[in-house]
PDB file of C-alpha atoms in Angstrom:
ATOM      1  CA  MET A  29       0.000   0.000   0.000  1.00 49.00           C
ATOM      2  CA  PRO A  30       1.573   3.159  -1.159  1.00 57.00           C
ATOM      3  CA  GLY A  31       1.716   6.138   1.201  1.00 57.00           C
ATOM      4  CA  PHE A  32       0.868   3.966   4.168  1.00 54.00           C
ATOM      5  CA  ARG A  33       3.409   3.873   6.908  1.00 59.00           C
ATOM      6  CA  ARG A  34       3.696   1.011   9.153  1.00 58.00           C
ATOM      7  CA  MET A  35       3.494   1.879  12.862  1.00 59.00           C
ATOM      8  CA  GLY A  36       5.179  -0.122  15.484  1.00 61.00           C
ATOM      9  CA  ARG A  37       8.683  -0.856  16.440  1.00 66.00           C
ATOM     10  CA  PRO A  38      11.422   0.845  14.475  1.00 65.00           C
ATOM     11  CA  GLY A  39      13.646  -1.293  12.390  1.00 74.00           C
ATOM     12  CA  LEU A  40      17.268  -2.150  13.067  1.00 75.00           C
ATOM     13  CA  ILE A  41      18.530   0.751  10.949  1.00 81.00           C
ATOM     14  CA  GLY A  42      16.261   3.181  12.761  1.00 74.00           C
ATOM     15  CA  LEU A  43      17.509   1.994  16.152  1.00 76.00           C
ATOM     16  CA  ALA A  44      21.099   2.271  15.021  1.00 77.00           C
ATOM     17  CA  ALA A  45      20.505   5.800  13.719  1.00 76.00           C
ATOM     18  CA  ARG A  46      18.751   6.845  16.908  1.00 82.00           C
ATOM     19  CA  THR A  47      21.547   5.358  19.031  1.00 83.00           C
ATOM     20  CA  ALA A  48      24.158   7.184  16.960  1.00 78.00           C
ATOM     21  CA  VAL A  49      22.326  10.504  17.406  1.00 81.00           C
ATOM     22  CA  VAL A  50      21.985   9.998  21.170  1.00 81.00           C
ATOM     23  CA  ALA A  51      25.634   8.924  21.487  1.00 79.00           C
ATOM     24  CA  GLY A  52      26.807  11.875  19.388  1.00 81.00           C
ATOM     25  CA  THR A  53      24.749  14.293  21.441  1.00 82.00           C
ATOM     26  CA  ALA A  54      26.058  12.812  24.676  1.00 75.00           C
ATOM     27  CA  THR A  55      29.639  13.069  23.434  1.00 81.00           C
ATOM     28  CA  ALA A  56      29.157  16.661  22.364  1.00 78.00           C
ATOM     29  CA  VAL A  57      27.553  17.613  25.673  1.00 78.00           C
ATOM     30  CA  SER A  58      30.234  15.778  27.641  1.00 78.00           C
ATOM     31  CA  GLY A  59      33.030  17.451  25.642  1.00 77.00           C
ATOM     32  CA  GLY A  60      31.456  20.857  26.142  1.00 78.00           C
ATOM     33  CA  MET A  61      31.186  20.269  29.863  1.00 82.00           C
ATOM     34  CA  GLN A  62      34.810  19.181  30.042  1.00 86.00           C
ATOM     35  CA  ARG A  63      35.982  22.246  28.107  1.00 86.00           C
ATOM     36  CA  HIS A  64      33.884  24.468  30.350  1.00 84.00           C
ATOM     37  CA  ALA A  65      35.306  22.822  33.477  1.00 85.00           C
ATOM     38  CA  GLN A  66      38.874  23.190  32.137  1.00 88.00           C
ATOM     39  CA  GLN A  67      38.282  26.835  31.320  1.00 88.00           C
ATOM     40  CA  ASN A  68      36.890  27.449  34.804  1.00 87.00           C
ATOM     41  CA  ALA A  69      39.898  25.697  36.341  1.00 86.00           C
ATOM     42  CA  GLN A  70      42.287  27.785  34.230  1.00 86.00           C
ATOM     43  CA  ASN A  71      40.506  31.010  35.174  1.00 87.00           C
ATOM     44  CA  GLU A  72      40.632  30.071  38.844  1.00 88.00           C
ATOM     45  CA  ALA A  73      44.346  29.213  38.578  1.00 85.00           C
ATOM     46  CA  LEU A  74      45.045  32.576  36.905  1.00 85.00           C
ATOM     47  CA  GLN A  75      43.131  34.392  39.630  1.00 87.00           C
ATOM     48  CA  GLN A  76      45.079  32.524  42.310  1.00 87.00           C
ATOM     49  CA  GLN A  77      48.372  33.377  40.584  1.00 84.00           C
ATOM     50  CA  ALA A  78      47.405  37.040  40.370  1.00 81.00           C
ATOM     51  CA  ALA A  79      46.416  37.077  44.043  1.00 83.00           C
ATOM     52  CA  ALA A  80      49.688  35.364  45.006  1.00 81.00           C
ATOM     53  CA  ALA A  81      51.684  37.874  42.940  1.00 81.00           C
ATOM     54  CA  GLN A  82      49.850  40.782  44.566  1.00 84.00           C
ATOM     55  CA  GLN A  83      50.459  39.307  48.008  1.00 83.00           C
ATOM     56  CA  GLN A  84      54.162  38.825  47.179  1.00 85.00           C
ATOM     57  CA  ASP A  85      54.365  42.460  46.035  1.00 84.00           C
ATOM     58  CA  GLN A  86      52.866  43.557  49.360  1.00 84.00           C
ATOM     59  CA  ILE A  87      55.333  41.382  51.275  1.00 85.00           C
ATOM     60  CA  ASN A  88      58.236  42.805  49.257  1.00 82.00           C
ATOM     61  CA  ALA A  89      57.060  46.372  49.869  1.00 80.00           C
ATOM     62  CA  ALA A  90      56.707  45.721  53.605  1.00 79.00           C
ATOM     63  CA  ALA A  91      60.169  44.153  53.737  1.00 78.00           C
ATOM     64  CA  ALA A  92      61.681  47.100  51.863  1.00 80.00           C
ATOM     65  CA  ALA A  93      59.972  49.512  54.247  1.00 81.00           C
ATOM     66  CA  ALA A  94      61.278  47.573  57.247  1.00 79.00           C
ATOM     67  CA  VAL A  95      64.824  47.603  55.886  1.00 81.00           C
ATOM     68  CA  ALA A  96      64.578  51.316  55.107  1.00 80.00           C
ATOM     69  CA  ALA A  97      63.269  52.021  58.620  1.00 80.00           C
ATOM     70  CA  GLN A  98      66.287  50.313  60.168  1.00 81.00           C
ATOM     71  CA  GLN A  99      68.833  52.163  58.040  1.00 78.00           C
ATOM     72  CA  PRO A 100      70.421  55.054  59.906  1.00 76.00           C
ATOM     73  CA  ALA A 101      69.492  58.453  58.624  1.00 69.00           C
ATOM     74  CA  PRO A 102      72.160  59.932  56.408  1.00 71.00           C
ATOM     75  CA  VAL A 103      74.379  62.327  58.330  1.00 72.00           C
ATOM     76  CA  ALA A 104      74.863  65.678  56.730  1.00 70.00           C
ATOM     77  CA  ALA A 105      78.453  66.533  56.046  1.00 69.00           C
ATOM     78  CA  PRO A 106      79.736  69.171  58.422  1.00 70.00           C
ATOM     79  CA  ALA A 107      79.902  72.594  56.910  1.00 69.00           C
ATOM     80  CA  ALA A 108      83.342  73.348  55.654  1.00 68.00           C
ATOM     81  CA  ALA A 109      85.164  75.774  57.858  1.00 65.00           C
ATOM     82  CA  PRO A 110      85.965  78.961  56.070  1.00 68.00           C
ATOM     83  CA  ALA A 111      89.455  78.846  54.696  1.00 72.00           C
ATOM     84  CA  PHE A 112      91.954  80.760  56.783  1.00 75.00           C
ATOM     85  CA  ASP A 113      94.011  83.092  54.658  1.00 86.00           C
ATOM     86  CA  LEU A 114      97.107  84.014  56.673  1.00 87.00           C
ATOM     87  CA  ILE A 115      98.285  86.581  54.147  1.00 89.00           C
ATOM     88  CA  ALA A 116      94.954  88.394  54.179  1.00 90.00           C
ATOM     89  CA  GLU A 117      94.919  88.466  58.003  1.00 90.00           C
ATOM     90  CA  LEU A 118      98.447  89.877  58.165  1.00 89.00           C
ATOM     91  CA  GLN A 119      97.468  92.536  55.603  1.00 92.00           C
ATOM     92  CA  LYS A 120      94.488  93.496  57.773  1.00 91.00           C
ATOM     93  CA  LEU A 121      96.750  93.828  60.817  1.00 89.00           C
ATOM     94  CA  ALA A 122      99.176  95.953  58.796  1.00 92.00           C
ATOM     95  CA  ALA A 123      96.302  98.184  57.648  1.00 94.00           C
ATOM     96  CA  LEU A 124      95.128  98.586  61.258  1.00 92.00           C
ATOM     97  CA  LYS A 125      98.697  99.555  62.315  1.00 92.00           C
ATOM     98  CA  GLU A 126      99.013 102.066  59.469  1.00 93.00           C
ATOM     99  CA  GLN A 127      95.676 103.662  60.452  1.00 93.00           C
ATOM    100  CA  GLY A 128      96.965 104.047  63.992  1.00 91.00           C
ATOM    101  CA  ILE A 129      94.421 101.667  65.493  1.00 91.00           C
ATOM    102  CA  LEU A 130      97.168  99.268  66.624  1.00 88.00           C
ATOM    103  CA  ASP A 131     100.487 100.328  68.149  1.00 92.00           C
ATOM    104  CA  ASP A 132     103.722  98.386  67.564  1.00 91.00           C
ATOM    105  CA  ALA A 133     103.242  96.134  70.617  1.00 93.00           C
ATOM    106  CA  GLU A 134      99.608  95.263  69.746  1.00 92.00           C
ATOM    107  CA  PHE A 135     100.595  94.599  66.133  1.00 92.00           C
ATOM    108  CA  ALA A 136     103.460  92.325  67.219  1.00 92.00           C
ATOM    109  CA  ALA A 137     101.191  90.416  69.645  1.00 93.00           C
ATOM    110  CA  ALA A 138      98.440  89.928  67.048  1.00 90.00           C
ATOM    111  CA  LYS A 139     100.996  88.890  64.439  1.00 90.00           C
ATOM    112  CA  ALA A 140     102.567  86.373  66.822  1.00 90.00           C
ATOM    113  CA  LYS A 141      99.128  84.968  67.614  1.00 90.00           C
ATOM    114  CA  LEU A 142      98.358  84.485  63.880  1.00 84.00           C
ATOM    115  CA  LEU A 143     101.712  82.828  63.232  1.00 85.00           C
ATOM    116  CA  ALA A 144     101.428  80.480  66.217  1.00 80.00           C
TER     117      ALA A 144
END
C-alpha cells in the first residue's frame, strides 16, 4: 500500500541511527562540559596566581619599608670651615697699624698669635 506507513517498532537501521544521534549528542555535551570545566579551572588558577603575585608584592614592599626604617638616617656633612688666609689676616693687621688703630706692641702680639 503506497503512502501507508507502518506503525510499530522501528527497524534495526532506525535503532542504530537513533543510538548514533543519542551517542553523538552525549559526546558533544560531555566534551562541552569538560571544556567548560577546564576553562573554569584555568581562570581560577590565573586568579590565584594574580592574588599570590599581589600578596608577594605587598610582602616585598613591607620588607623594603622595614629595611629602610632600620637604616640610619644619612648624616649631613659638616659645613666646611671657612678657609683661613694668613696673608689676608696679616694685611688686615698691617692696615690697622698704618691707620693708627694698633700700636707696635699690639701689632706684634696679634701677628705672633696668627703665626702660632
